[in-house]
XYZ file of C-alpha atoms in Angstrom:
521
model
C 56.072 100.123 48.912
C 54.585 102.746 46.652
C 55.519 106.328 47.537
C 52.945 108.947 46.563
C 53.183 112.692 46.310
C 52.039 114.761 49.262
C 50.686 117.351 46.821
C 47.127 117.359 45.557
C 46.695 115.576 42.246
C 46.414 117.657 39.097
C 44.230 116.714 36.183
C 45.806 115.848 32.863
C 46.183 118.855 30.595
C 44.613 117.907 27.282
C 45.778 120.895 25.279
C 48.283 121.296 22.461
C 51.542 122.503 23.967
C 51.374 125.835 22.111
C 47.976 126.540 23.703
C 48.995 125.208 27.126
C 51.939 127.620 27.162
C 50.720 130.617 25.158
C 46.970 130.760 25.851
C 47.464 133.909 27.952
C 50.167 135.483 25.811
C 48.015 137.951 23.856
C 46.431 139.285 27.050
C 49.871 140.018 28.527
C 50.423 142.593 25.798
C 53.681 144.525 26.023
C 55.091 142.521 28.937
C 58.509 141.212 27.889
C 58.490 137.481 27.094
C 61.946 136.939 25.594
C 65.042 139.122 25.839
C 68.332 138.587 24.034
C 70.742 138.651 26.971
C 73.574 140.120 24.861
C 71.935 142.370 22.275
C 68.921 143.320 24.395
C 66.361 142.655 21.629
C 62.969 141.971 23.173
C 59.897 140.032 22.065
C 56.755 140.933 24.002
C 54.065 138.411 24.848
C 51.727 139.963 22.285
C 54.438 139.692 19.644
C 55.214 136.107 20.606
C 51.560 135.228 20.135
C 51.385 136.893 16.697
C 54.839 135.771 15.528
C 54.394 132.061 16.204
C 50.986 132.094 14.506
C 52.399 133.857 11.439
C 55.311 131.437 11.192
C 52.894 128.529 11.601
C 50.964 129.925 8.628
C 54.191 130.252 6.664
C 55.230 126.697 7.456
C 51.809 125.391 6.466
C 52.003 127.373 3.226
C 55.405 125.776 2.561
C 53.831 122.344 2.937
C 54.237 121.353 6.590
C 51.371 119.068 7.556
C 50.136 117.200 10.599
C 52.385 114.249 11.340
C 55.479 115.797 9.758
C 58.671 116.062 11.789
C 60.554 119.360 11.917
C 64.180 119.233 13.073
C 65.097 122.311 15.137
C 68.876 122.784 15.090
C 69.916 125.941 16.886
C 71.588 127.370 19.966
C 69.376 129.343 22.310
C 67.946 132.424 20.604
C 64.783 134.452 21.111
C 63.545 132.915 17.842
C 63.784 129.348 19.158
C 60.422 129.371 21.003
C 58.761 131.018 17.997
C 60.001 128.218 15.732
C 59.036 125.494 18.205
C 55.473 126.641 18.846
C 54.941 127.525 15.180
C 55.879 123.995 14.165
C 53.555 122.377 16.707
C 50.714 124.741 15.742
C 51.230 123.660 12.122
C 50.717 120.076 13.330
C 54.318 118.894 13.293
C 56.414 117.137 15.900
C 59.700 118.845 16.750
C 62.888 116.846 17.074
C 65.452 118.994 18.868
C 69.060 118.663 17.706
C 72.304 119.497 19.500
C 73.807 122.455 17.599
C 77.296 120.943 17.916
C 76.319 117.565 16.470
C 78.546 116.448 13.621
C 76.847 116.080 10.224
C 77.007 112.304 10.642
C 75.371 112.393 14.089
C 72.822 114.909 12.845
C 72.019 112.752 9.801
C 71.376 109.718 12.008
C 68.765 111.692 13.943
C 67.188 113.052 10.768
C 66.871 109.540 9.317
C 65.650 107.941 12.526
C 63.046 110.633 13.193
C 61.989 110.714 9.505
C 62.312 114.510 9.580
C 61.229 116.210 6.389
C 61.873 119.843 7.362
C 64.852 121.490 9.033
C 65.146 124.813 10.868
C 68.617 126.092 11.737
C 70.621 129.349 11.956
C 72.919 130.700 9.245
C 76.188 130.006 11.157
C 75.183 126.312 11.260
C 73.765 126.144 7.744
C 76.756 124.341 6.233
C 76.554 121.573 8.835
C 72.775 121.341 8.428
C 73.053 121.026 4.654
C 75.698 118.324 4.970
C 73.478 116.384 7.369
C 70.444 116.791 5.130
C 72.393 115.495 2.142
C 73.582 112.453 4.114
C 70.119 111.724 5.506
C 67.946 112.402 2.477
C 64.257 113.211 2.766
C 64.588 116.870 3.824
C 62.194 118.958 1.736
C 63.490 122.388 2.763
C 65.927 124.007 5.182
C 64.824 127.256 6.842
C 66.842 129.628 9.029
C 65.650 131.545 12.110
C 67.830 134.587 11.488
C 68.220 136.851 8.440
C 69.000 134.631 5.462
C 71.141 137.112 3.539
C 72.534 135.415 0.426
C 72.506 131.971 2.076
C 69.971 130.576 -0.362
C 67.604 129.481 2.405
C 64.324 131.077 3.384
C 64.108 132.779 6.758
C 61.279 132.329 9.244
C 61.493 136.117 9.674
C 60.129 136.539 6.150
C 57.085 134.511 7.133
C 56.014 137.251 9.550
C 54.624 139.107 6.547
C 52.625 136.211 5.169
C 48.962 136.622 4.338
C 48.412 132.867 4.391
C 45.710 131.713 6.815
C 46.710 130.366 10.214
C 46.525 126.561 10.081
C 43.673 124.907 11.923
C 44.966 121.480 12.911
C 43.109 118.992 15.086
C 45.578 117.809 17.734
C 44.962 114.748 19.907
C 47.022 115.706 22.988
C 47.054 112.165 24.340
C 48.423 110.582 21.159
C 50.105 113.226 19.023
C 53.818 113.790 19.640
C 54.834 117.376 20.361
C 58.544 116.912 21.015
C 60.946 114.199 19.919
C 64.204 114.740 21.818
C 66.826 112.004 21.659
C 67.947 110.112 24.747
C 70.060 107.062 25.380
C 67.713 105.888 28.142
C 69.652 103.724 30.564
C 72.116 102.472 27.943
C 72.606 102.033 24.212
C 72.462 104.491 21.336
C 70.252 107.604 21.258
C 66.563 106.945 20.681
C 63.700 109.271 19.842
C 61.603 109.920 22.951
C 57.979 110.447 21.969
C 56.581 113.111 24.303
C 52.955 113.911 23.618
C 51.314 117.287 24.054
C 49.598 115.843 27.135
C 52.869 114.547 28.605
C 54.620 117.912 28.445
C 51.644 120.125 29.318
C 50.646 117.971 32.285
C 54.209 117.910 33.604
C 54.159 121.724 33.619
C 51.000 121.637 35.742
C 52.554 119.036 38.055
C 55.601 121.206 38.701
C 53.762 124.487 39.326
C 52.887 123.962 43.027
C 56.585 123.503 43.821
C 58.052 126.168 41.528
C 55.709 129.159 41.577
C 56.627 131.633 38.888
C 54.841 134.551 37.292
C 54.968 138.083 35.889
C 57.933 139.959 37.286
C 60.137 136.877 37.515
C 63.209 137.005 35.293
C 64.735 133.661 34.336
C 68.154 133.338 32.685
C 68.140 130.703 29.927
C 71.704 129.540 29.418
C 71.083 125.789 29.451
C 70.088 124.671 25.952
C 66.463 124.658 24.848
C 67.150 121.518 22.795
C 67.617 119.580 26.072
C 64.352 118.637 27.778
C 65.470 120.347 31.012
C 65.955 123.657 29.199
C 62.819 123.176 27.107
C 60.723 122.761 30.262
C 62.362 124.909 32.937
C 63.621 127.741 30.754
C 61.059 127.943 27.957
C 57.701 126.245 28.513
C 57.307 126.846 32.253
C 58.225 130.555 32.463
C 56.337 131.464 29.269
C 53.264 129.635 30.532
C 53.368 131.664 33.741
C 54.145 135.097 32.264
C 57.754 135.413 33.402
C 60.520 137.012 31.322
C 63.130 134.710 29.788
C 66.539 136.281 29.188
C 68.286 134.152 26.573
C 71.992 133.403 26.187
C 73.300 131.277 23.289
C 75.989 129.524 25.321
C 77.664 129.528 28.716
C 80.469 132.027 29.127
C 80.989 132.851 32.798
C 81.486 136.608 32.513
C 78.623 136.997 30.025
C 76.443 134.893 32.310
C 77.294 136.912 35.418
C 76.902 140.211 33.567
C 73.441 139.160 32.386
C 72.369 138.379 35.960
C 73.510 141.811 37.049
C 72.162 143.779 34.068
C 68.770 142.090 33.798
C 68.251 141.601 37.561
C 67.736 137.874 37.156
C 65.979 136.298 40.134
C 65.708 132.661 39.012
C 68.463 130.326 37.811
C 68.016 126.771 36.560
C 71.477 125.354 35.999
C 73.602 122.195 35.964
C 76.393 121.304 38.430
C 79.289 122.791 36.387
C 77.674 126.234 36.693
C 77.178 125.691 40.436
C 80.892 124.889 40.630
C 81.764 128.129 38.844
C 79.488 130.164 41.102
C 81.072 128.560 44.162
C 84.742 128.872 43.241
C 85.536 131.181 40.330
C 87.077 134.542 41.333
C 85.054 136.408 38.658
C 81.884 135.961 40.707
C 83.013 138.609 43.177
C 83.072 141.278 40.447
C 79.315 141.162 39.798
C 76.179 142.109 41.721
C 74.118 138.927 42.076
C 71.858 140.276 44.816
C 68.753 139.959 42.605
C 68.868 136.150 42.821
C 66.039 134.607 44.818
C 66.707 130.953 44.106
C 68.920 128.546 42.182
C 67.893 125.045 41.071
C 70.407 122.506 39.768
C 69.471 119.398 37.801
C 70.563 117.147 34.877
C 73.415 115.540 36.866
C 74.278 114.773 40.515
C 75.235 117.764 42.662
C 77.539 117.310 45.629
C 75.959 118.569 48.853
C 79.119 120.417 49.952
C 79.405 122.137 46.590
C 75.763 123.212 46.821
C 76.387 124.618 50.295
C 79.500 126.502 49.146
C 77.631 128.020 46.202
C 74.701 129.133 48.351
C 77.036 130.756 50.862
C 79.007 132.514 48.126
C 75.965 134.122 46.479
C 74.039 134.783 49.685
C 71.168 132.277 49.419
C 69.933 129.864 52.113
C 70.499 126.891 49.802
C 70.774 125.659 46.217
C 67.894 123.373 45.409
C 67.890 120.331 43.188
C 65.456 118.644 40.839
C 65.304 115.180 39.329
C 63.861 113.596 36.228
C 64.778 112.268 32.801
C 63.858 112.902 29.199
C 61.514 109.899 29.208
C 59.546 111.592 32.025
C 58.907 114.928 30.252
C 61.182 115.392 32.395
C 60.247 116.227 36.001
C 59.441 113.911 38.912
C 61.111 115.527 41.949
C 61.903 119.076 42.996
C 62.982 120.838 46.158
C 60.055 123.243 46.725
C 60.902 126.924 46.775
C 59.021 127.183 50.057
C 60.971 124.330 51.685
C 62.373 125.222 55.098
C 65.919 123.863 55.427
C 65.732 120.838 53.095
C 68.278 118.123 53.908
C 71.626 118.509 52.120
C 71.951 116.470 48.940
C 68.270 115.791 48.354
C 66.876 116.028 44.805
C 63.458 116.897 46.209
C 60.009 115.471 46.794
C 57.630 113.768 44.415
C 55.666 116.247 42.368
C 51.863 116.052 42.092
C 50.209 113.006 40.487
C 53.433 110.998 40.562
C 54.222 107.655 42.197
C 57.564 106.036 42.980
C 58.905 102.653 44.009
C 62.436 101.606 44.948
C 63.347 98.096 43.795
C 65.847 96.015 45.742
C 69.196 95.768 43.947
C 69.632 92.202 45.191
C 66.104 90.976 44.529
C 64.259 93.039 41.887
C 61.019 91.289 42.842
C 61.031 93.172 46.151
C 60.681 96.819 47.098
C 63.022 98.424 49.607
C 61.931 100.098 52.814
C 62.329 103.733 53.826
C 66.019 104.531 54.181
C 67.204 101.636 52.014
C 68.704 102.109 48.570
C 67.000 100.704 45.483
C 66.417 101.381 41.798
C 64.047 104.312 41.275
C 60.823 103.478 39.403
C 58.369 106.222 38.404
C 54.752 106.209 37.241
C 52.571 109.148 36.244
C 50.979 111.051 33.354
C 54.375 112.454 32.340
C 55.664 109.020 31.231
C 56.620 109.102 27.553
C 54.535 107.464 24.851
C 57.578 105.329 24.043
C 60.732 105.229 21.943
C 60.105 105.954 18.281
C 60.177 102.731 16.275
C 61.667 100.725 19.150
C 58.952 98.719 20.909
C 61.474 96.355 22.493
C 63.484 99.210 24.011
C 60.225 100.762 25.219
C 59.206 97.489 26.889
C 62.607 97.289 28.608
C 62.146 100.811 29.968
C 58.436 100.728 30.905
C 57.071 97.567 32.525
C 53.533 96.252 31.944
C 52.236 98.152 34.996
C 53.458 101.476 33.620
C 56.539 101.864 35.834
C 59.584 103.509 34.246
C 62.812 101.838 35.369
C 65.122 104.841 35.598
C 68.384 102.995 36.227
C 69.155 105.408 39.076
C 69.712 104.195 42.625
C 68.060 106.217 45.369
C 66.806 106.172 48.926
C 63.941 108.009 50.594
C 63.987 109.313 54.155
C 61.065 109.366 56.548
C 59.951 112.805 55.336
C 59.751 111.792 51.691
C 62.989 113.391 50.466
C 64.726 111.453 47.672
C 68.505 111.089 47.511
C 70.064 109.708 44.316
C 73.152 107.796 45.394
C 74.326 105.779 42.373
C 73.380 104.489 38.949
C 72.458 101.051 37.724
C 72.489 102.330 34.198
C 75.604 102.687 32.089
C 74.843 106.158 30.742
C 77.516 108.813 31.320
C 76.390 112.320 32.251
C 79.033 114.824 31.125
C 78.011 118.271 32.392
C 74.364 117.227 32.094
C 74.667 115.866 28.535
C 74.074 112.188 27.887
C 76.944 110.115 26.552
C 76.125 106.502 25.673
C 79.095 104.151 26.185
C 77.741 101.798 23.517
C 77.864 104.570 20.911
C 81.513 105.380 21.664
C 82.441 101.687 21.814
C 80.928 101.094 18.388
C 82.905 104.045 17.013
C 86.175 102.875 18.580
C 85.774 99.459 16.988
C 85.749 101.048 13.525
C 89.432 101.943 14.042
C 91.734 99.422 12.351
C 94.173 99.584 15.242
C 91.596 98.664 17.911
C 90.642 95.039 18.592
C 88.184 95.679 21.416
C 87.035 98.566 23.572
C 84.873 99.514 26.509
C 83.884 102.924 27.881
C 82.828 103.921 31.381
C 82.263 107.195 33.227
C 84.814 108.369 35.788
C 85.130 111.596 37.751
C 87.673 114.264 36.883
C 89.238 116.722 39.299
C 86.212 119.029 39.166
C 83.731 116.258 39.926
C 82.490 115.975 36.322
C 81.793 112.519 34.941
C 83.915 111.980 31.819
C 84.227 109.120 29.306
C 87.214 106.819 29.879
C 88.095 104.192 27.260
C 89.684 100.814 27.867
C 91.264 99.763 24.590
C 92.712 96.477 23.360
C 95.239 97.283 20.631
C 95.372 95.448 17.324
C 98.361 97.637 16.457
C 100.926 98.106 19.216
C 101.971 101.451 17.692
C 98.591 102.984 18.527
C 98.822 105.800 21.105
C 96.284 107.231 23.506
C 96.523 110.555 21.685
C 95.579 108.882 18.414
C 92.565 107.232 20.033
C 91.388 110.551 21.456
C 91.885 112.318 18.124
C 90.016 109.605 16.196
C 86.934 109.977 18.386
C 87.153 113.771 18.622
C 86.943 114.116 14.835
C 83.726 112.104 14.711
C 81.554 113.192 17.646
C 80.181 116.326 19.273
C 82.631 117.883 21.787
C 80.762 116.687 24.873
C 81.129 113.037 23.763
C 84.931 113.113 23.481
C 87.002 110.366 25.080
C 89.036 112.140 27.737
C 91.098 109.266 29.155
C 92.480 106.139 27.506
C 93.910 103.015 29.144
C 95.333 100.132 27.128
C 94.402 96.688 28.420
C 95.019 93.072 27.371
C 91.296 92.283 27.284
C 87.889 93.774 28.023
C 86.179 91.789 30.786
C 82.932 90.264 29.550
C 80.250 87.940 30.823
C 79.483 84.700 28.979
C 76.691 86.569 27.189
C 79.223 89.056 25.847
C 78.062 91.896 28.092
C 80.896 94.161 29.243
C 81.560 93.837 32.977
C 81.845 97.534 33.726
C 82.078 97.087 37.475
C 85.379 95.285 36.984
C 86.619 98.144 34.830
C 85.731 100.600 37.582
C 87.961 98.663 39.964
C 91.013 99.494 37.803
């Protein structure tokens, strides 16, 4: 059975993403577009329009050309959107990089994406230079903030350029705007080719369910480098004329103070923030009465936790959304106008999107309403493919255009989707993707480890964390040593947090790890 959206179809948006988002920016004049949530520095819409065009001219003058890849390596700042849209206007694709990536992880992404330019911030310049040296091929490293005596050029200096604005012919259907990295349903991170059309059309698909406009104030604490933050906290509000208040990282008191000070009315968060809002005593010290709605996505949210959060902050409910990087990312959302949506739902299909649920016992059959099955999605937001990995693309997208998400869901009679499990092996730690295969490969480089497997398990706060099952080659090896070995070599969110020593890792005849048996331990 094919489930279709109840919302009227939207046409594909064949515009470059910088035009799809900023076409109305100049006309909005002095309306605030971006506000530094700590320092209070503001960029107006008129300034955003001029700034990104000037930086695009500066990048083009430096040598950036259509087809180049620019790596954007930064926490959230008010300069991040300027750098992103400037790069796309200069004709480049932007690969977004986790600011806490180790130089080795960063270098892998630079090599795989064939990035030739790098934009970072001065506090991360040492790591960026180390990654660039390991990767090779980087022509120049720029910084978004004042360069000082760092030896790198700043994008801020480009605001005074007299170079002409680049005029680049963009094919929205084919040209890649963003190249975030995702592990898909399993395996190591892969470059997800999202075209200008993919991202711009997904914004149009989401608009009927998440109306937003001038006067709305959105707090951007989730990272822009993640497709959820890029869409919900940058592209969508700036397209609609809202004000984005930017925080570089999540600190609970800073977060709560920003809501109070800036009268934030819209929050897009992940479950760990919902947990804090529901239970942390600090919440009671701040005025959160400006909040109109809260949406949680990027990882499963317990229905009881959502209810507790809503009650604590005085809202009827906390809504959810669903999607994945490969889907630009949105496919489902609880509409703001929904009257008493069922607890635990991730929403309804957005416009111009189709869904099927495949039987877990017989993948040749679809399930009926109310029965669980693997979620398949089709629509104009489906990625172009994985960069340089046609086989992985074919495994993810079948010949009829259906994306096999690896998530298990069921749909009720009113069209609400509930995600109940995962087929895929990917671990979601606080919304960030952790690929078991990547950690397993790293563990096997340790001389004291003969074999290893990694699965996701829940901790006491309901977060999914990586747990390693290790076969020792050296009986003196301790769990603490295993944890330390991994911690030194990966970003903090990928750390192994539990270790169990076993006699063997259960495997099928093909060599595939039998993770279900590990979960029984």
